[in-house]
């Protein structure tokens, strides 16, 4: 009677043990029927991009060899909308897509307007000067004469909007005439001109339908399994995800993603566990080795030629311009970079990037990715406009892309991906608790049955002994 009951409880327990697991699997795959698909397709999280400029307060003195004095301006805040198009599912458990970004200025959140003027290096001119440093002197003299005719100087006074989104500059055509192909674009020049209303390339990622441990992992980017910007195979690898979601059941070690903006894969390391609005999270941060040079961290040798640790030369993927990326205010960088200018105050709280991810689903709950753009400037012989500028990696601006799940999206997430699985998890222990008394009762009944059987055997044995004794007496008589 008890064995079928025990089997039933065991099957029910096994079923309940798999329910939370199956619930997760069904809702973290890239599948139109999953809960997370709409979040993946049209990111509902309110993302904001904040931009801080570094204004050069002593441009004339810098031309005479003085240390640059910088003043941080901003923030200039933009609401960022992201959405995916050209979503195509493939037979090999992958899906391809283009993700677009639209940015809209938010005056009420900003400290200033896009019409404000800021003095910054003449990025085109100073960048071209460094790029032409090793060309014949007569070419540099021709450029210097053309610059004088165009009234170009080492520093420019332009509006935030012009620096961000572009301005017409006759220097572009002049440089392309003197050195064809040096600047392979025409029209306006702006640091973020190609960011707004544009996509980050064609990503092909795993859907997780066959192997959940591969969901969101990048299969290719623009059809490439590796990029060719860097000097080593390891540095050219496209690792991790596209930086939006990660496979579920994460371990507190590290996570990887490919960043088209940085032209490389990045690895963040686990820092601590916490909670965001009641949802358990793992916090991942950038290790000090992320932008270390090849001397301090040999695996980064492929990103060289390097300078001090804490900055990365991205000229090979930025039209060969002398552009470096780093953490804001040279946080986690060689102190020599901070001391080469005045006005920087690196701080982990203000300038360190982080990702708070729900480890069970791999979905970020709160994040802030921060990067700084820097221009290497110096005196270039033959180009008189560069004056006596001492070699320096000069910060131009830093920006943060930040967002967190909130409102109805947070409530839906918490209910479907935290609360319900937790209830199912608790339920299995309740049924397990109920099954224990039944198992004990069955064991007790079995023991009692065995005791009764033993008693019967003993009683039969005693009766048999007595019978034998009586028969023996009778025979004797």
Short mmCIF file of C-alpha atoms in Angstrom, two decimals:
data_model
loop_
_atom_site.label_atom_id
_atom_site.label_comp_id
_atom_site.label_asym_id
_atom_site.label_seq_id
_atom_site.Cartn_x
_atom_site.Cartn_y
_atom_site.Cartn_z
CA UNK A 1 0.00 0.00 0.00
CA UNK A 2 2.80 2.44 0.88
CA UNK A 3 5.18 1.87 -2.04
CA UNK A 4 2.95 3.44 -4.72
CA UNK A 5 2.38 6.43 -2.42
CA UNK A 6 6.14 6.90 -1.91
CA UNK A 7 6.71 6.71 -5.66
CA UNK A 8 4.03 9.32 -6.29
CA UNK A 9 5.57 11.76 -3.81
CA UNK A 10 9.03 11.18 -5.31
CA UNK A 11 7.75 11.93 -8.82
CA UNK A 12 5.98 15.06 -7.58
CA UNK A 13 9.14 16.27 -5.84
CA UNK A 14 11.18 15.68 -9.00
CA UNK A 15 8.62 17.59 -11.03
CA UNK A 16 8.69 20.53 -8.64
CA UNK A 17 12.49 20.55 -8.60
CA UNK A 18 12.51 21.05 -12.38
CA UNK A 19 9.74 23.66 -12.52
CA UNK A 20 11.88 26.69 -11.58
CA UNK A 21 14.62 25.51 -13.92
CA UNK A 22 12.24 25.03 -16.84
CA UNK A 23 10.59 28.38 -16.10
CA UNK A 24 13.93 30.14 -16.40
CA UNK A 25 14.92 28.29 -19.55
CA UNK A 26 11.71 29.22 -21.29
CA UNK A 27 12.08 32.91 -20.50
CA UNK A 28 15.74 33.72 -21.11
CA UNK A 29 16.10 32.27 -24.59
CA UNK A 30 15.87 34.55 -27.60
CA UNK A 31 12.45 33.30 -28.55
CA UNK A 32 9.43 35.43 -29.55
CA UNK A 33 7.36 33.51 -26.98
CA UNK A 34 9.70 34.26 -24.04
CA UNK A 35 9.11 37.01 -21.48
CA UNK A 36 12.51 38.58 -22.09
CA UNK A 37 12.17 38.73 -25.91
CA UNK A 38 10.35 42.07 -25.97
CA UNK A 39 12.98 43.49 -23.60
CA UNK A 40 15.69 42.21 -25.91
CA UNK A 41 14.05 43.52 -29.10
CA UNK A 42 13.05 46.99 -27.93
CA UNK A 43 14.97 47.80 -24.78
CA UNK A 44 12.41 49.37 -22.43
CA UNK A 45 15.02 50.56 -19.95
CA UNK A 46 15.36 54.37 -19.95
CA UNK A 47 18.99 54.82 -21.01
CA UNK A 48 20.76 58.15 -20.71
CA UNK A 49 24.05 59.28 -22.13
CA UNK A 50 25.76 62.02 -20.13
CA UNK A 51 28.68 63.90 -21.65
CA UNK A 52 31.29 65.99 -19.83
CA UNK A 53 33.71 68.15 -21.85
CA UNK A 54 37.15 69.29 -20.77
CA UNK A 55 37.63 72.94 -21.65
CA UNK A 56 41.21 74.13 -22.07
CA UNK A 57 41.52 77.25 -19.93
CA UNK A 58 45.04 78.32 -21.06
CA UNK A 59 45.35 77.57 -24.79
CA UNK A 60 47.92 80.33 -25.48
CA UNK A 61 50.15 79.13 -22.66
CA UNK A 62 49.88 75.50 -23.87
CA UNK A 63 51.18 76.64 -27.27
CA UNK A 64 54.23 78.02 -25.46
CA UNK A 65 54.84 74.71 -23.68
CA UNK A 66 52.82 75.10 -20.48
CA UNK A 67 50.85 72.35 -18.80
CA UNK A 68 47.17 72.31 -19.95
CA UNK A 69 44.67 73.51 -17.34
CA UNK A 70 41.30 71.81 -17.77
CA UNK A 71 37.83 72.62 -16.50
CA UNK A 72 35.07 70.04 -16.67
CA UNK A 73 31.85 71.26 -18.32
CA UNK A 74 28.45 69.65 -18.26
CA UNK A 75 26.87 67.23 -17.93
CA UNK A 76 25.04 67.41 -21.23
CA UNK A 77 22.39 64.69 -20.99
CA UNK A 78 20.75 62.76 -23.82
CA UNK A 79 17.88 60.30 -23.66
CA UNK A 80 18.89 57.19 -25.54
CA UNK A 81 16.44 54.90 -27.33
CA UNK A 82 17.61 51.52 -28.60
CA UNK A 83 15.77 49.15 -30.88
CA UNK A 84 16.60 46.20 -33.12
CA UNK A 85 15.74 45.75 -36.78
CA UNK A 86 16.49 43.16 -39.48
CA UNK A 87 15.96 40.38 -36.92
CA UNK A 88 16.63 37.12 -38.76
CA UNK A 89 16.60 33.68 -37.16
CA UNK A 90 18.91 31.04 -38.63
CA UNK A 91 18.86 27.24 -38.60
CA UNK A 92 22.07 26.97 -36.56
CA UNK A 93 20.54 28.34 -33.35
CA UNK A 94 21.56 31.94 -34.06
CA UNK A 95 19.82 35.23 -34.81
CA UNK A 96 21.14 38.31 -36.60
CA UNK A 97 20.11 41.90 -35.97
CA UNK A 98 21.02 45.56 -36.29
CA UNK A 99 20.63 47.72 -33.21
CA UNK A 100 20.02 51.44 -33.65
CA UNK A 101 20.49 54.28 -31.18
CA UNK A 102 18.57 57.55 -31.19
CA UNK A 103 19.71 60.36 -28.88
CA UNK A 104 17.64 63.35 -27.77
CA UNK A 105 19.02 66.25 -25.77
CA UNK A 106 17.44 66.72 -22.31
CA UNK A 107 17.81 70.39 -21.30
CA UNK A 108 16.12 69.90 -17.91
CA UNK A 109 18.69 67.28 -16.90
CA UNK A 110 21.70 69.11 -18.29
CA UNK A 111 23.98 71.72 -16.84
CA UNK A 112 24.19 73.87 -19.95
CA UNK A 113 22.90 73.89 -23.51
CA UNK A 114 24.22 72.62 -26.84
CA UNK A 115 24.70 76.26 -27.90
CA UNK A 116 27.40 76.92 -25.31
CA UNK A 117 30.92 77.55 -26.59
CA UNK A 118 33.87 75.51 -25.35
CA UNK A 119 37.58 75.83 -26.11
CA UNK A 120 39.02 72.45 -27.08
CA UNK A 121 41.88 71.28 -29.31
CA UNK A 122 41.32 71.62 -33.03
CA UNK A 123 40.83 67.88 -33.29
CA UNK A 124 41.12 67.64 -37.07
CA UNK A 125 44.18 69.86 -37.34
CA UNK A 126 46.10 68.52 -34.35
CA UNK A 127 45.21 64.94 -35.23
CA UNK A 128 46.33 65.40 -38.84
CA UNK A 129 49.57 67.08 -37.67
CA UNK A 130 50.57 64.06 -35.55
CA UNK A 131 49.54 61.69 -38.34
CA UNK A 132 51.79 63.61 -40.78
CA UNK A 133 54.77 63.86 -38.45
CA UNK A 134 56.92 61.46 -40.45
CA UNK A 135 55.96 62.74 -43.92
CA UNK A 136 58.45 64.82 -45.97
CA UNK A 137 58.97 68.37 -44.70
CA UNK A 138 57.67 69.97 -47.89
CA UNK A 139 54.28 68.24 -47.40
CA UNK A 140 54.08 69.52 -43.84
CA UNK A 141 55.06 73.02 -44.97
CA UNK A 142 52.33 72.93 -47.61
CA UNK A 143 49.80 71.92 -44.96
CA UNK A 144 51.05 74.65 -42.60
CA UNK A 145 50.59 77.26 -45.36
CA UNK A 146 47.10 75.94 -46.12
CA UNK A 147 46.24 76.06 -42.42
CA UNK A 148 47.35 79.67 -42.24
CA UNK A 149 45.21 80.52 -45.26
CA UNK A 150 42.21 78.85 -43.63
CA UNK A 151 42.99 80.63 -40.33
CA UNK A 152 43.24 77.31 -38.55
CA UNK A 153 44.71 77.27 -35.07
CA UNK A 154 45.68 74.58 -32.56
CA UNK A 155 42.63 75.29 -30.41
CA UNK A 156 39.09 76.13 -31.47
CA UNK A 157 36.08 77.71 -29.82
CA UNK A 158 32.96 75.83 -30.91
CA UNK A 159 29.57 74.95 -29.50
CA UNK A 160 28.79 71.70 -27.74
CA UNK A 161 26.40 70.78 -30.54
CA UNK A 162 29.04 71.34 -33.21
CA UNK A 163 31.66 69.25 -31.42
CA UNK A 164 29.13 66.49 -30.80
CA UNK A 165 27.20 66.30 -34.05
CA UNK A 166 29.46 67.93 -36.60
CA UNK A 167 30.49 71.16 -38.28
CA UNK A 168 31.55 72.07 -41.79
CA UNK A 169 35.30 72.46 -42.04
CA UNK A 170 37.17 73.29 -45.28
CA UNK A 171 40.21 71.67 -43.69
CA UNK A 172 38.75 68.26 -44.57
CA UNK A 173 38.96 68.91 -48.32
CA UNK A 174 42.37 70.60 -47.97
CA UNK A 175 43.90 67.63 -46.17
CA UNK A 176 42.37 65.16 -48.62
CA UNK A 177 43.86 67.21 -51.48
CA UNK A 178 47.37 67.31 -49.98
CA UNK A 179 47.36 63.75 -48.58
CA UNK A 180 44.65 61.68 -50.31
CA UNK A 181 43.09 59.12 -48.01
CA UNK A 182 44.49 60.57 -44.79
CA UNK A 183 40.96 61.50 -43.68
CA UNK A 184 38.62 59.09 -45.52
CA UNK A 185 35.40 61.07 -45.13
CA UNK A 186 33.77 64.22 -46.42
CA UNK A 187 31.30 66.80 -45.16
CA UNK A 188 30.84 67.46 -41.45
CA UNK A 189 33.15 66.35 -38.68
CA UNK A 190 31.83 65.60 -35.17
CA UNK A 191 32.91 63.25 -32.41
CA UNK A 192 29.46 61.64 -32.19
CA UNK A 193 28.29 62.33 -35.74
CA UNK A 194 28.13 58.61 -36.57
CA UNK A 195 26.58 57.57 -33.27
CA UNK A 196 23.11 59.09 -33.54
CA UNK A 197 20.55 57.34 -35.75
CA UNK A 198 23.07 54.66 -36.59
CA UNK A 199 23.69 51.01 -35.79
CA UNK A 200 26.63 49.30 -34.13
CA UNK A 201 27.11 46.69 -36.84
CA UNK A 202 25.47 43.39 -37.70
CA UNK A 203 25.56 41.10 -34.69
CA UNK A 204 24.82 37.39 -34.95
CA UNK A 205 24.27 35.78 -31.54
CA UNK A 206 23.17 32.43 -30.17
CA UNK A 207 19.49 32.05 -29.29
CA UNK A 208 20.00 29.39 -26.62
CA UNK A 209 17.26 27.18 -28.04
CA UNK A 210 19.58 24.16 -28.22
CA UNK A 211 22.16 25.16 -25.63
CA UNK A 212 21.05 27.65 -22.97
CA UNK A 213 24.64 28.17 -21.84
CA UNK A 214 25.34 29.87 -25.21
CA UNK A 215 22.39 32.26 -25.28
CA UNK A 216 23.38 35.84 -26.28
CA UNK A 217 26.97 34.77 -27.01
CA UNK A 218 28.27 36.46 -30.16
CA UNK A 219 28.73 34.15 -33.14
CA UNK A 220 29.97 36.90 -35.46
CA UNK A 221 30.04 40.68 -35.90
CA UNK A 222 29.65 42.07 -39.41
CA UNK A 223 30.25 38.52 -40.58
CA UNK A 224 33.60 38.31 -38.77
CA UNK A 225 34.66 35.74 -36.19
CA UNK A 226 37.61 37.98 -35.34
CA UNK A 227 38.47 41.62 -36.02
CA UNK A 228 41.78 42.68 -37.58
CA UNK A 229 42.51 45.90 -35.71
CA UNK A 230 45.14 44.53 -33.35
CA UNK A 231 48.52 42.80 -33.40
CA UNK A 232 47.62 39.50 -31.73
CA UNK A 233 45.02 36.82 -32.32
CA UNK A 234 43.95 37.01 -28.68
CA UNK A 235 43.27 40.75 -28.83
CA UNK A 236 41.34 40.36 -32.10
CA UNK A 237 38.96 37.76 -30.64
CA UNK A 238 35.25 38.55 -30.41
CA UNK A 239 34.33 37.21 -26.99
CA UNK A 240 31.23 37.19 -24.84
CA UNK A 241 27.90 38.79 -25.70
CA UNK A 242 26.85 42.03 -27.38
CA UNK A 243 26.80 43.65 -23.95
CA UNK A 244 23.04 43.59 -23.31
CA UNK A 245 22.35 40.21 -21.67
CA UNK A 246 24.36 37.18 -20.61
CA UNK A 247 23.68 33.44 -20.27
CA UNK A 248 21.72 32.47 -17.13
CA UNK A 249 23.10 30.87 -13.97
CA UNK A 250 26.14 33.14 -13.88
CA UNK A 251 29.07 32.43 -11.60
CA UNK A 252 30.68 35.20 -9.51
CA UNK A 253 33.85 35.33 -11.60
CA UNK A 254 33.78 37.47 -14.75
CA UNK A 255 31.75 38.42 -17.81
CA UNK A 256 32.77 39.36 -21.35
CA UNK A 257 31.27 41.43 -24.14
CA UNK A 258 32.33 42.85 -27.49
CA UNK A 259 32.25 46.66 -27.76
CA UNK A 260 32.19 48.11 -31.29
CA UNK A 261 32.86 51.55 -29.77
CA UNK A 262 36.12 50.30 -28.25
CA UNK A 263 36.80 47.97 -31.20
CA UNK A 264 37.58 45.09 -28.82
CA UNK A 265 36.24 42.56 -26.37
CA UNK A 266 36.20 43.56 -22.73
CA UNK A 267 36.28 41.46 -19.58
CA UNK A 268 34.76 42.70 -16.33
CA UNK A 269 35.37 40.97 -13.00
CA UNK A 270 33.05 40.16 -10.12
CA UNK A 271 33.24 42.62 -7.23
CA UNK A 272 30.34 41.88 -4.88
CA UNK A 273 26.82 40.54 -4.47
CA UNK A 274 23.92 42.84 -3.73
CA UNK A 275 20.30 43.64 -4.47
CA UNK A 276 18.63 46.11 -6.79
CA UNK A 277 15.04 46.90 -5.80
CA UNK A 278 14.81 43.48 -4.14
CA UNK A 279 16.35 41.61 -7.06
CA UNK A 280 19.62 39.78 -6.25
CA UNK A 281 22.56 40.94 -8.37
CA UNK A 282 26.24 40.40 -9.04
CA UNK A 283 28.27 43.55 -9.56
CA UNK A 284 30.98 43.42 -12.22
CA UNK A 285 33.61 46.14 -12.62
CA UNK A 286 36.61 46.85 -14.82
CA UNK A 287 39.88 45.32 -13.61
CA UNK A 288 42.92 47.57 -13.45
CA UNK A 289 44.39 45.52 -16.29
CA UNK A 290 41.64 46.49 -18.77
CA UNK A 291 43.64 49.37 -20.28
CA UNK A 292 47.06 48.37 -18.91
CA UNK A 293 49.97 48.49 -21.35
CA UNK A 294 51.83 45.41 -22.56
CA UNK A 295 54.64 45.87 -20.06
CA UNK A 296 52.38 45.84 -17.02
CA UNK A 297 50.04 43.21 -18.48
CA UNK A 298 51.58 41.11 -21.29
CA UNK A 299 48.25 39.86 -22.76
CA UNK A 300 47.57 43.49 -23.77
CA UNK A 301 50.73 43.67 -25.88
CA UNK A 302 48.57 43.07 -28.94
CA UNK A 303 46.84 46.43 -28.38
CA UNK A 304 50.15 48.29 -28.64
CA UNK A 305 51.97 50.52 -29.60
CA UNK A 306 51.36 51.53 -26.00
CA UNK A 307 52.13 54.47 -23.80
CA UNK A 308 51.42 54.59 -20.06
CA UNK A 309 49.09 52.08 -18.45
CA UNK A 310 45.49 53.19 -18.23
CA UNK A 311 45.00 54.32 -21.82
CA UNK A 312 44.47 52.34 -25.01
CA UNK A 313 45.54 53.42 -28.46
CA UNK A 314 42.54 52.99 -30.78
CA UNK A 315 44.06 54.71 -33.80
CA UNK A 316 43.96 51.48 -35.82
CA UNK A 317 40.15 51.48 -35.72
CA UNK A 318 39.68 55.27 -35.70
CA UNK A 319 41.09 56.32 -39.09
CA UNK A 320 44.65 56.23 -37.67
CA UNK A 321 43.95 59.38 -35.67
CA UNK A 322 45.96 59.63 -32.40
CA UNK A 323 42.91 58.82 -30.26
CA UNK A 324 43.15 57.01 -26.92
CA UNK A 325 40.37 55.70 -24.70
CA UNK A 326 40.53 55.42 -20.92
CA UNK A 327 38.44 55.59 -17.80
CA UNK A 328 37.21 59.13 -16.99
CA UNK A 329 39.80 61.41 -15.37
CA UNK A 330 42.38 58.67 -16.02
CA UNK A 331 40.93 56.60 -13.18
CA UNK A 332 43.04 53.44 -12.64
CA UNK A 333 45.74 54.88 -14.91
CA UNK A 334 49.40 55.76 -14.46
CA UNK A 335 49.56 58.87 -12.21
CA UNK A 336 51.83 60.48 -14.83
CA UNK A 337 48.79 60.92 -17.08
CA UNK A 338 46.86 62.71 -14.34
CA UNK A 339 49.83 64.90 -13.44
CA UNK A 340 50.48 65.92 -17.05
CA UNK A 341 47.44 68.22 -16.89
CA UNK A 342 45.66 70.17 -14.19
CA UNK A 343 42.01 69.73 -13.27
CA UNK A 344 41.58 65.95 -13.07
CA UNK A 345 40.28 64.22 -9.96
CA UNK A 346 39.87 60.45 -10.54
CA UNK A 347 37.33 58.72 -8.31
CA UNK A 348 35.97 55.19 -8.29
CA UNK A 349 32.46 56.32 -7.34
CA UNK A 350 32.25 58.91 -10.10
CA UNK A 351 34.42 57.41 -12.81
CA UNK A 352 34.40 53.62 -12.36
CA UNK A 353 32.11 51.61 -14.64
CA UNK A 354 29.89 48.82 -13.32
CA UNK A 355 27.23 46.29 -14.30
CA UNK A 356 24.70 44.87 -11.81
CA UNK A 357 23.40 41.64 -13.32
CA UNK A 358 20.69 39.25 -12.10
CA UNK A 359 22.79 36.08 -11.99
CA UNK A 360 19.94 33.62 -12.50
CA UNK A 361 18.79 35.18 -15.81
CA UNK A 362 21.87 37.12 -16.96
CA UNK A 363 19.80 40.31 -17.36
CA UNK A 364 21.41 43.61 -16.25
CA UNK A 365 19.37 45.47 -13.66
CA UNK A 366 21.52 48.59 -13.30
CA UNK A 367 24.58 49.71 -15.23
CA UNK A 368 26.83 52.63 -16.05
CA UNK A 369 29.49 52.24 -18.74
CA UNK A 370 31.95 55.13 -18.76
CA UNK A 371 34.70 55.97 -21.23
CA UNK A 372 36.94 58.96 -21.92
CA UNK A 373 38.20 60.14 -25.31
CA UNK A 374 41.71 61.58 -25.39
CA UNK A 375 43.79 63.18 -28.15
CA UNK A 376 47.56 62.90 -28.29
CA UNK A 377 48.97 66.31 -29.22
CA UNK A 378 52.51 67.63 -29.57
CA UNK A 379 54.72 70.03 -31.48
CA UNK A 380 55.25 68.80 -35.03
CA UNK A 381 58.19 70.27 -36.88
CA UNK A 382 57.21 72.01 -40.09
CA UNK A 383 53.67 72.75 -38.90
CA UNK A 384 54.02 76.08 -37.13
CA UNK A 385 50.45 76.00 -35.81
CA UNK A 386 51.50 73.33 -33.30
CA UNK A 387 53.78 75.86 -31.59
CA UNK A 388 55.83 74.41 -28.74
CA UNK A 389 53.16 72.10 -27.38
CA UNK A 390 54.71 69.45 -25.16
CA UNK A 391 53.62 65.86 -25.86
CA UNK A 392 50.51 65.13 -23.82
CA UNK A 393 47.50 62.81 -23.91
CA UNK A 394 44.83 65.48 -23.57
CA UNK A 395 41.33 64.53 -22.35
CA UNK A 396 38.60 65.78 -24.69
CA UNK A 397 35.45 64.47 -23.00
CA UNK A 398 34.08 61.56 -21.07
CA UNK A 399 30.65 60.01 -21.35
CA UNK A 400 28.53 57.54 -19.44
CA UNK A 401 25.75 55.34 -20.82
CA UNK A 402 23.56 54.48 -17.84
CA UNK A 403 20.24 52.78 -17.26
CA UNK A 404 18.28 50.70 -14.78
CA UNK A 405 15.12 48.60 -14.94
CA UNK A 406 12.23 50.40 -13.27
CA UNK A 407 8.44 50.84 -13.18
CA UNK A 408 6.21 48.22 -14.76
CA UNK A 409 9.16 46.47 -16.38
CA UNK A 410 10.80 46.01 -12.98
CA UNK A 411 7.52 44.76 -11.50
CA UNK A 412 7.02 42.27 -14.34
CA UNK A 413 10.62 41.12 -14.04
CA UNK A 414 10.40 40.70 -10.29
CA UNK A 415 7.09 38.82 -10.47
CA UNK A 416 7.90 36.48 -13.35
CA UNK A 417 11.60 35.88 -12.90
CA UNK A 418 12.11 36.23 -9.14
CA UNK A 419 8.86 35.84 -7.19
CA UNK A 420 7.23 32.94 -9.08
CA UNK A 421 10.42 30.85 -9.27
CA UNK A 422 11.01 31.52 -5.57
CA UNK A 423 7.48 30.35 -4.75
CA UNK A 424 8.02 27.23 -6.82
CA UNK A 425 11.30 26.71 -5.04
CA UNK A 426 9.63 27.00 -1.63
CA UNK A 427 6.77 24.77 -2.77
CA UNK A 428 9.10 21.89 -3.50
CA UNK A 429 10.36 21.99 0.09
CA UNK A 430 6.80 22.09 1.42
CA UNK A 431 5.96 18.93 -0.54
CA UNK A 432 9.26 17.43 0.51
CA UNK A 433 8.35 18.20 4.11
CA UNK A 434 4.97 16.58 3.66
CA UNK A 435 6.51 13.48 2.15
CA UNK A 436 8.90 12.92 5.07
CA UNK A 437 6.16 11.92 7.61
CA UNK A 438 4.69 9.51 5.07
CA UNK A 439 8.06 7.92 4.49
CA UNK A 440 8.59 7.62 8.28
CA UNK A 441 5.09 6.18 8.71
CA UNK A 442 5.78 3.64 6.00
CA UNK A 443 9.06 2.69 7.66
CA UNK A 444 7.35 2.34 11.06
CA UNK A 445 4.59 0.17 9.58
CA UNK A 446 7.16 -2.00 7.86
CA UNK A 447 9.11 -2.32 11.10
CA UNK A 448 5.94 -3.20 13.03
CA UNK A 449 5.05 -5.83 10.41
CA UNK A 450 8.51 -7.33 10.73
CA UNK A 451 8.17 -7.38 14.54
CA UNK A 452 4.80 -9.15 14.26
CA UNK A 453 6.30 -11.66 11.86
CA UNK A 454 9.18 -12.31 14.22
CA UNK A 455 6.76 -12.83 17.10
CA UNK A 456 4.77 -15.32 15.05
CA UNK A 457 7.94 -17.19 14.15
CA UNK A 458 9.04 -17.25 17.78
CA UNK A 459 5.59 -18.45 18.88
CA UNK A 460 5.67 -21.22 16.26
CA UNK A 461 9.17 -22.21 17.33
CA UNK A 462 8.16 -22.41 21.03
CA UNK A 463 5.08 -24.50 20.14
CA UNK A 464 7.25 -26.84 18.08
CA UNK A 465 9.73 -27.25 20.95
CA UNK A 466 6.93 -28.04 23.41
CA UNK A 467 5.43 -30.53 20.99
CA UNK A 468 8.77 -32.27 20.57
CA UNK A 469 9.24 -32.42 24.34
CA UNK A 470 5.79 -34.04 24.84
CA UNK A 471 6.47 -36.59 22.13
CA UNK A 472 9.80 -37.40 23.73
CA UNK A 473 8.16 -38.01 27.16
CA UNK A 474 5.50 -40.26 25.64
CA UNK A 475 8.13 -42.38 23.89
CA UNK A 476 10.04 -42.75 27.14
CA UNK A 477 6.96 -43.95 28.98
#
